[in-house]
Amino acid sequence: MSEMKKQNKFDQMLGQEMTRRKFMKISGKSLAGLTISASLLSLFGCTQEQVDNGSVTLWTTPTGLLVVNEAKCTGCQRCEINCTIVNDGCVSSYISRVKVTRNLMNNKGHGTYQNDWVYFPDTCRQCEDPWCGNACPEEAIYADKNGVKHVDEKKCIGCGACVEACPWHMPTINPETKKSSKCILCGACISGCVTGALSKVPWDEVTAAAQKTRKQ
Amino acid sequence: MATYGWSGKILRVNFTTNSIKTEDTSKYKDYIGGMGIGYKIIYDEVPLETHPYDEASKVVLAMGPLTGSGVPCSGRLNMSFLSSWTKGYSIVDAHMGGHIAHAIKYAGYDAVIFEGKASKPVYLKIDDDKVTIEDASHIWGKGTFEANRILVEENGESFDAATIGQAGENLVNMSCMITSVGNSGGAGVGAIFGSKKVKGFVARGTGSVKIADPKELKEVSDYMLRELVGGNNNHNVPAVPQSWAEYSAPSGTNRWSGAPGRGWQKAEGGFVDMGEQPVGDIDKIGYRAHKGYFDHGAIADKYMVKVGGCSSCPIRCYAQYDIDPLAEYDLPTKVSNTCMPIIYQGAWYPEGLKDFVDEGDANLVICGAGSRAVDDYGLWDNYGNIQRDFNYCYTSGILKEKLPAEEYNSIPWDLMKEGDPRWVVEIVRRISMKEGEISKLGLGTYLLVKEWNLGKEYLDVEYLQNVTYNGYPKHHSSEDVWQTGLLYNIMYNRDCMIHHMTNVIQSGSPYELYKKILEDEFGEGAVDKPKHYTPMNRNKAKLAKWAFIGKQWHDMATLCNWMYPMTLSPSKKRGYKGDHDLDAKYMTAVTGEKWSRKDIDLASERVSNMLRVMTAISFNIHEGSKNLRKDHDTIPAWVFDKEPDFKPFEAGTVKMDREDMETAKTMFYEEMGWDVETGIPTRKTLERLGLGYMADDLEKRGLLPA
Amino acid sequence: MLFGRRKEGFTKVEKVTEFPKEINEDILKEKEKLSNIESKEQEKPDLLDYLDELEDVEDLDNSLENQDIEEAEEKTEAELLAEFIRIRSKGAYLTSKSSLEKEEPKLEELLDNLSKDEGCQDIVYIKGDKDVYYYSNEFMSDNYAMIAMLVEDKDMPRTIAEMVRWNGKTYPCATPLYYFKNSPYFYTDAQIERALGRIRHKEEYSDICELTTGNNVRYLYSTIHMSEKYARALAEGVEYGEYGYR
């Protein structure tokens, strides 16, 4: 590879990195009140209206921008199924790292048994400063080189401190293994979502769309 | 002991003694699960003389090794019990989709046996291994929507619930059990629960279904989603041309109806366009089924919020509406359904419907009102027979003749004539509450004919669609699949629920294409041109056997028969051929045992023969019959006499021929290994399937063919 | 407000002080009440501008350092053209030769290179009466390209007649008029009626006949491929369906 091409590639990556850092500032926060350009909307697969009424959330992950669109969630639970097949070798709702079942039936006045169809997949926020990790008495939750937080099963004693500390109760103690299950961003839920309610946009695509927006 | 696939335990609850026990599933291994376990337990434990509403009667609710295993379209459960409403009062099944089958599996049970009779209203609470019988006096008398809501609220997060409505409580034969997503188990199961004073059950499970080879399971699932799965009913071409697709379905019978420009206008945050859904794009499969559009056309988009369906299924066949014109009548507007309740309520209005807000919205709005009403009261419609019975009896003057004048005049016919949505609610209420003579419609067609002395000729009327003289209608029969469809339609004690063939014939694929795929497997002449069928032949009988036993497999495994088997594929690269070995691949990956299609066929044949033997015994007990061919499998006259302008076998008709159909029965019985005179399984067949004990039973009763 | 109504705890734990636009739903309602008109007039900030204004957050991930730089190949002009056609095919669009000519002075040479390029063998064309249309058969089927070509050529009588014949031969089926109201045709009732009027008066379309089913739905069929009786049976079969007329 020529030096020039290498430099170009490096510049591109720097651009992506800057985009990622920018989006980190609003990871998981409300987008209501903001206008989003057409090219970004098309990339996120949502409408401005969905942004305005809060049915869309963006989460920054090391590998891309995770878009959760509850208007598109149809409650099939395939995210939970794929999560547990890949990470636990069995199929379960309860220990799934992505959680839709608990929202599906009756969730604070919403859900199918409340006669509306407001439900959505809850995902791990991948907090920069993780509640789960900070609360762990055994320091069993660590960040890998990409910044993804894992549970060291050798250290985990299944005490449930991480579950309690997480404001959204995303980790779960597996009743069979007595270990904490926590999202490691494997992406199985996203790649198996049949309506794109969960989707991940790679940083290069976000960057390109952002640049396009700026040019207009 | 939990094994791979199976949870390992069966829950037995006796409501007379309040005893709650668990048993090992492994003794039922030969019967797989679902319908198979149900049939074995009913046969072993409930004498077929038993009245369905007696204390000795039982309901076996069962899942199978694939239920909740993550295999796509594995969200259904099966309930087996004795029929209260068909000729012979033999074994029937109710099937329920949704999310509750998964919940019971995760709680650790392959099946739940409901037996005995409670002294006061109760419900069953399954919370992992904490199983209790709870008081239900506060929800007895309430509709299913309110009862289910109260149950999930009082039991807590992640509980799912299913209950019966007033129809079941009042022992209306035509009753079902319902979850609040519109998933319904019918065939009269509501009244069986009602007779036990069991309002329903709630379930939550924090456990898992164990998978022998999770990597293989994930790979096979992804392969199915990328290459095999189509749209609703597994139709393998889109209804509307899509740029990646070679074919589409100019006819309106195709159910892959999601298309560019169609979608959900009431989605949170505005219109969701369902767009194109190319083969291989897993993240778009959920937009293929647009049952709203299929059922009601473009007007459905206006009121749709989302689509929905069962746990694990990528094909979201439920349309979820917010039909606001109903608010003006003080009726609920939120409707979620996929089947008869949201399609067939117009039949309650024999004098026609009128539009509400937009042109062409009449049927949708009425169906919305009707769907909520039948699901709330828990009234089962016997695949439209109850509406047709009403419609015909009204139009032909039977109602006026049979109802006392005072009652007839008290009925608000004006609402019906005006197309008012409150009419469907009122008529459903009267039947569900057993109010007046008109509520005899809730007996079911077979008993209604007896009660009102309507005569056998009533069942010969084409409009009424009865496929036998036993009390239930056709369900995708000869109009799609000639002799083959008719053969498997007459095998059960309810509508047949087999979709093996309609899924292919109505797929929208070119005839030559699906003909080749099927004939490669079943031989020449197995498949006829649409509306141009040929005389019966051996390969059609083989095809009929495949579909008949295959449906039992799906209710054992459990897999959804609206989707499986994967006969066709939307993939050009595959030549549009599906994969009939897929079920075996899943069984191998999930259970860790080596399964082949042959093993699956054997298990399917076993349970199919149990159905036949139990039907023969019931018909002997209740009808004094020794011959199912004559007394169970008889086809009403309309099937042969309709379309007077046509002769059988002429291009343009599915009018059947009497003699040819008798040949068809003979060939089918031969393929099944049944006696051709009586249609009853022979000892040789039963022993081949490990059912020697059933042959002994038949022999004892003088029913075993010589 | 995002999850506000359903997920208590969310706003509590975020560092809202650094996040002035993060508005609590109740406050938002209050504000709206106070100055309904004003809030409508205020323009909403653009997401990207907003991101620039915000203070940086601490980055614990440092993901850039951990990524390998991959080699990127330069694309030839033919490859770029192929890429352009593919993107359009993916979006269900044909690419007309006339539109390419406007943009690209050396088009013939490019197309020649394209046809020789092994990596571009998916780029094929279909000839219409008015233009030549390119597409990638990896993303667009040949049959769809035929439909899209007919639609692009904007000869409605021909499109209708050709598709009625093709459907009659291929499936076989009669074609309901409503078929042409769907994607990708999107014809209006008036357009369909005008086209039918012209079909009736042209010798070349004399095989195209019309029938009406028992529920008043109009169908077309071609006598080249089926009799009236058979066409009617097929159409009635569709309209009557499993449960009676829809």
CSV table of C-alpha atoms in Angstrom, one decimal, chain A residues 1-212:
chain,number,residue,atom,x,y,z
A,1,MET,CA,0.0,0.0,0.0
A,2,SER,CA,1.3,3.4,-0.9
A,3,GLU,CA,2.0,5.9,1.9
A,4,MET,CA,-0.5,8.2,0.5
A,5,LYS,CA,-3.3,5.7,0.5
A,6,LYS,CA,-2.3,4.8,4.0
A,7,GLN,CA,-2.6,8.4,5.0
A,8,ASN,CA,-6.0,8.7,3.4
A,9,LYS,CA,-7.2,5.7,5.2
A,10,PHE,CA,-5.9,7.1,8.4
A,11,ASP,CA,-7.7,10.4,7.8
A,12,GLN,CA,-10.9,8.5,7.2
A,13,MET,CA,-10.5,6.6,10.5
A,14,LEU,CA,-9.7,9.8,12.3
A,15,GLY,CA,-13.0,11.2,10.9
A,16,GLN,CA,-14.8,8.1,12.2
A,17,GLU,CA,-13.2,8.4,15.5
A,18,MET,CA,-14.3,12.1,15.8
A,19,THR,CA,-17.8,11.1,14.8
A,20,ARG,CA,-17.9,8.4,17.4
A,21,ARG,CA,-16.7,10.8,20.1
A,22,LYS,CA,-19.3,13.3,19.1
A,23,PHE,CA,-22.1,10.8,19.3
A,24,MET,CA,-20.9,9.6,22.7
A,25,LYS,CA,-22.1,12.8,24.1
A,26,ILE,CA,-25.7,11.9,23.4
A,27,SER,CA,-25.6,8.2,23.8
A,28,GLY,CA,-29.0,7.1,25.1
A,29,LYS,CA,-30.2,10.6,25.6
A,30,SER,CA,-33.3,12.1,24.2
A,31,LEU,CA,-33.1,13.4,20.7
A,32,ALA,CA,-36.4,15.2,21.0
A,33,GLY,CA,-36.0,18.9,20.2
A,34,LEU,CA,-33.3,18.2,17.6
A,35,THR,CA,-33.6,18.3,13.8
A,36,ILE,CA,-31.9,15.4,12.0
A,37,SER,CA,-30.9,15.7,8.4
A,38,ALA,CA,-32.5,13.5,5.7
A,39,SER,CA,-29.4,11.5,5.0
A,40,LEU,CA,-28.9,10.7,8.7
A,41,LEU,CA,-32.6,9.8,9.1
A,42,SER,CA,-32.3,7.5,6.1
A,43,LEU,CA,-29.3,5.9,7.7
A,44,PHE,CA,-31.0,5.4,11.0
A,45,GLY,CA,-34.1,4.1,9.2
A,46,CYS,CA,-36.5,6.4,11.1
A,47,THR,CA,-38.5,9.5,10.6
A,48,GLN,CA,-38.2,13.0,12.2
A,49,GLU,CA,-41.5,12.3,13.8
A,50,GLN,CA,-40.2,9.2,15.5
A,51,VAL,CA,-37.3,11.2,16.8
A,52,ASP,CA,-39.6,13.9,18.1
A,53,ASN,CA,-41.9,11.6,19.9
A,54,GLY,CA,-39.1,9.7,21.5
A,55,SER,CA,-39.5,6.3,19.9
A,56,VAL,CA,-35.9,6.3,18.6
A,57,THR,CA,-32.8,6.1,20.8
A,58,LEU,CA,-29.2,6.2,19.7
A,59,TRP,CA,-26.5,4.3,21.6
A,60,THR,CA,-22.8,4.8,21.0
A,61,THR,CA,-20.9,1.5,20.8
A,62,PRO,CA,-17.2,1.0,19.9
A,63,THR,CA,-18.2,-0.5,16.5
A,64,GLY,CA,-21.1,1.7,15.5
A,65,LEU,CA,-24.2,3.6,16.4
A,66,LEU,CA,-26.9,1.4,17.8
A,67,VAL,CA,-30.4,2.6,16.8
A,68,VAL,CA,-33.4,1.4,18.8
A,69,ASN,CA,-36.7,2.1,17.2
A,70,GLU,CA,-39.6,1.0,19.3
A,71,ALA,CA,-42.2,1.8,16.6
A,72,LYS,CA,-40.7,-1.1,14.7
A,73,CYS,CA,-40.5,-3.6,17.5
A,74,THR,CA,-43.1,-6.3,17.0
A,75,GLY,CA,-42.4,-8.3,20.1
A,76,CYS,CA,-41.2,-11.5,18.4
A,77,GLN,CA,-38.5,-12.1,21.0
A,78,ARG,CA,-35.9,-13.2,18.5
A,79,CYS,CA,-33.4,-10.8,20.0
A,80,GLU,CA,-33.6,-12.6,23.3
A,81,ILE,CA,-33.5,-16.0,21.6
A,82,ASN,CA,-30.4,-15.1,19.6
A,83,CYS,CA,-28.7,-13.5,22.6
A,84,THR,CA,-29.1,-16.7,24.7
A,85,ILE,CA,-28.3,-19.2,21.9
A,86,VAL,CA,-25.0,-17.4,21.2
A,87,ASN,CA,-24.0,-16.5,24.8
A,88,ASP,CA,-25.5,-19.2,26.9
A,89,GLY,CA,-26.0,-22.2,24.6
A,90,CYS,CA,-29.6,-22.4,25.6
A,91,VAL,CA,-32.8,-20.4,24.9
A,92,SER,CA,-34.3,-18.1,27.6
A,93,SER,CA,-36.0,-14.8,28.0
A,94,TYR,CA,-35.0,-14.1,31.6
A,95,ILE,CA,-31.3,-14.2,31.3
A,96,SER,CA,-31.2,-12.5,27.9
A,97,ARG,CA,-29.0,-9.4,27.9
A,98,VAL,CA,-31.4,-7.7,25.6
A,99,LYS,CA,-34.8,-7.6,27.2
A,100,VAL,CA,-38.2,-7.3,25.4
A,101,THR,CA,-40.4,-9.8,27.3
A,102,ARG,CA,-40.6,-7.7,30.4
A,103,ASN,CA,-41.9,-4.8,28.3
A,104,LEU,CA,-44.2,-6.9,26.2
A,105,MET,CA,-47.0,-7.9,28.5
A,106,ASN,CA,-47.6,-5.2,31.1
A,107,ASN,CA,-45.0,-2.5,31.5
A,108,LYS,CA,-46.1,0.4,33.6
A,109,GLY,CA,-49.4,0.9,31.8
A,110,HIS,CA,-48.1,-0.2,28.4
A,111,GLY,CA,-47.9,-3.5,26.6
A,112,THR,CA,-50.2,-5.9,25.0
A,113,TYR,CA,-52.3,-6.6,28.1
A,114,GLN,CA,-52.8,-2.9,28.5
A,115,ASN,CA,-54.2,-2.8,25.0
A,116,ASP,CA,-51.5,-0.8,23.3
A,117,TRP,CA,-48.5,-2.0,21.4
A,118,VAL,CA,-45.8,0.1,23.0
A,119,TYR,CA,-42.9,-2.3,23.7
A,120,PHE,CA,-39.3,-2.2,22.7
A,121,PRO,CA,-36.0,-4.0,23.2
A,122,ASP,CA,-34.0,-2.7,26.2
A,123,THR,CA,-30.3,-2.9,25.6
A,124,CYS,CA,-27.2,-2.5,27.7
A,125,ARG,CA,-26.1,1.2,27.7
A,126,GLN,CA,-22.5,0.3,27.7
A,127,CYS,CA,-21.9,3.1,30.1
A,128,GLU,CA,-18.6,4.8,30.0
A,129,ASP,CA,-18.5,4.7,33.8
A,130,PRO,CA,-20.4,1.5,34.4
A,131,TRP,CA,-22.8,1.2,37.3
A,132,CYS,CA,-22.6,-2.6,37.2
A,133,GLY,CA,-18.8,-2.6,37.2
A,134,ASN,CA,-18.5,0.0,39.9
A,135,ALA,CA,-20.8,-1.9,42.2
A,136,CYS,CA,-19.2,-5.3,41.7
A,137,PRO,CA,-17.5,-6.3,45.0
A,138,GLU,CA,-15.3,-8.8,43.2
A,139,GLU,CA,-14.2,-6.5,40.4
A,140,ALA,CA,-15.4,-9.1,38.0
A,141,ILE,CA,-16.6,-6.6,35.4
A,142,TYR,CA,-13.8,-5.4,33.2
A,143,ALA,CA,-13.5,-3.5,29.9
A,144,ASP,CA,-11.7,-5.2,27.0
A,145,LYS,CA,-9.5,-3.3,24.6
A,146,ASN,CA,-12.5,-2.1,22.6
A,147,GLY,CA,-14.1,-0.7,25.7
A,148,VAL,CA,-16.7,-3.4,25.9
A,149,LYS,CA,-17.5,-4.5,29.5
A,150,HIS,CA,-17.4,-8.2,30.2
A,151,VAL,CA,-18.1,-10.4,33.3
A,152,ASP,CA,-15.2,-12.5,34.4
A,153,GLU,CA,-17.1,-15.7,35.3
A,154,LYS,CA,-14.2,-16.9,37.4
A,155,LYS,CA,-14.5,-13.9,39.7
A,156,CYS,CA,-18.3,-13.5,39.6
A,157,ILE,CA,-20.0,-14.8,42.7
A,158,GLY,CA,-23.5,-14.2,41.5
A,159,CYS,CA,-24.3,-11.7,44.3
A,160,GLY,CA,-26.5,-9.6,42.1
A,161,ALA,CA,-24.9,-6.2,43.1
A,162,CYS,CA,-24.6,-5.4,39.4
A,163,VAL,CA,-28.3,-6.1,38.8
A,164,GLU,CA,-29.3,-3.8,41.6
A,165,ALA,CA,-26.8,-1.1,40.7
A,166,CYS,CA,-27.8,-0.9,37.0
A,167,PRO,CA,-30.5,1.7,36.9
A,168,TRP,CA,-32.2,-0.3,34.1
A,169,HIS,CA,-31.5,-3.8,35.6
A,170,MET,CA,-29.9,-5.0,32.5
A,171,PRO,CA,-27.6,-7.6,33.9
A,172,THR,CA,-29.3,-10.8,35.2
A,173,ILE,CA,-28.1,-13.5,37.5
A,174,ASN,CA,-28.5,-16.7,35.6
A,175,PRO,CA,-30.5,-18.9,38.1
A,176,GLU,CA,-28.8,-22.0,36.7
A,177,THR,CA,-25.2,-21.0,36.6
A,178,LYS,CA,-25.4,-18.3,39.3
A,179,LYS,CA,-23.3,-16.0,37.2
A,180,SER,CA,-24.1,-12.5,36.0
A,181,SER,CA,-25.0,-12.3,32.3
A,182,LYS,CA,-24.1,-8.9,30.8
A,183,CYS,CA,-24.1,-7.7,27.2
A,184,ILE,CA,-20.8,-8.0,25.5
A,185,LEU,CA,-22.0,-6.3,22.2
A,186,CYS,CA,-21.8,-9.6,20.3
A,187,GLY,CA,-24.4,-8.2,17.9
A,188,ALA,CA,-26.5,-11.3,17.7
A,189,CYS,CA,-29.7,-9.5,18.7
A,190,ILE,CA,-29.1,-6.8,16.1
A,191,SER,CA,-28.3,-9.1,13.2
A,192,GLY,CA,-31.3,-11.3,14.0
A,193,CYS,CA,-33.9,-8.5,14.4
A,194,VAL,CA,-36.5,-9.2,11.7
A,195,THR,CA,-37.9,-5.7,11.5
A,196,GLY,CA,-34.7,-3.6,12.1
A,197,ALA,CA,-36.1,-2.3,15.4
A,198,LEU,CA,-32.5,-2.9,16.5
A,199,SER,CA,-29.9,-1.8,14.0
A,200,LYS,CA,-26.3,-0.8,14.1
A,201,VAL,CA,-24.8,1.7,11.7
A,202,PRO,CA,-21.0,1.4,11.3
A,203,TRP,CA,-19.1,4.6,12.1
A,204,ASP,CA,-17.8,5.0,8.5
A,205,GLU,CA,-21.4,5.3,7.3
A,206,VAL,CA,-22.4,7.7,10.0
A,207,THR,CA,-19.3,9.8,9.2
A,208,ALA,CA,-20.1,9.8,5.5
A,209,ALA,CA,-23.7,10.8,6.0
A,210,ALA,CA,-22.7,13.5,8.5
A,211,GLN,CA,-20.2,14.9,5.9
A,212,LYS,CA,-22.9,14.9,3.3
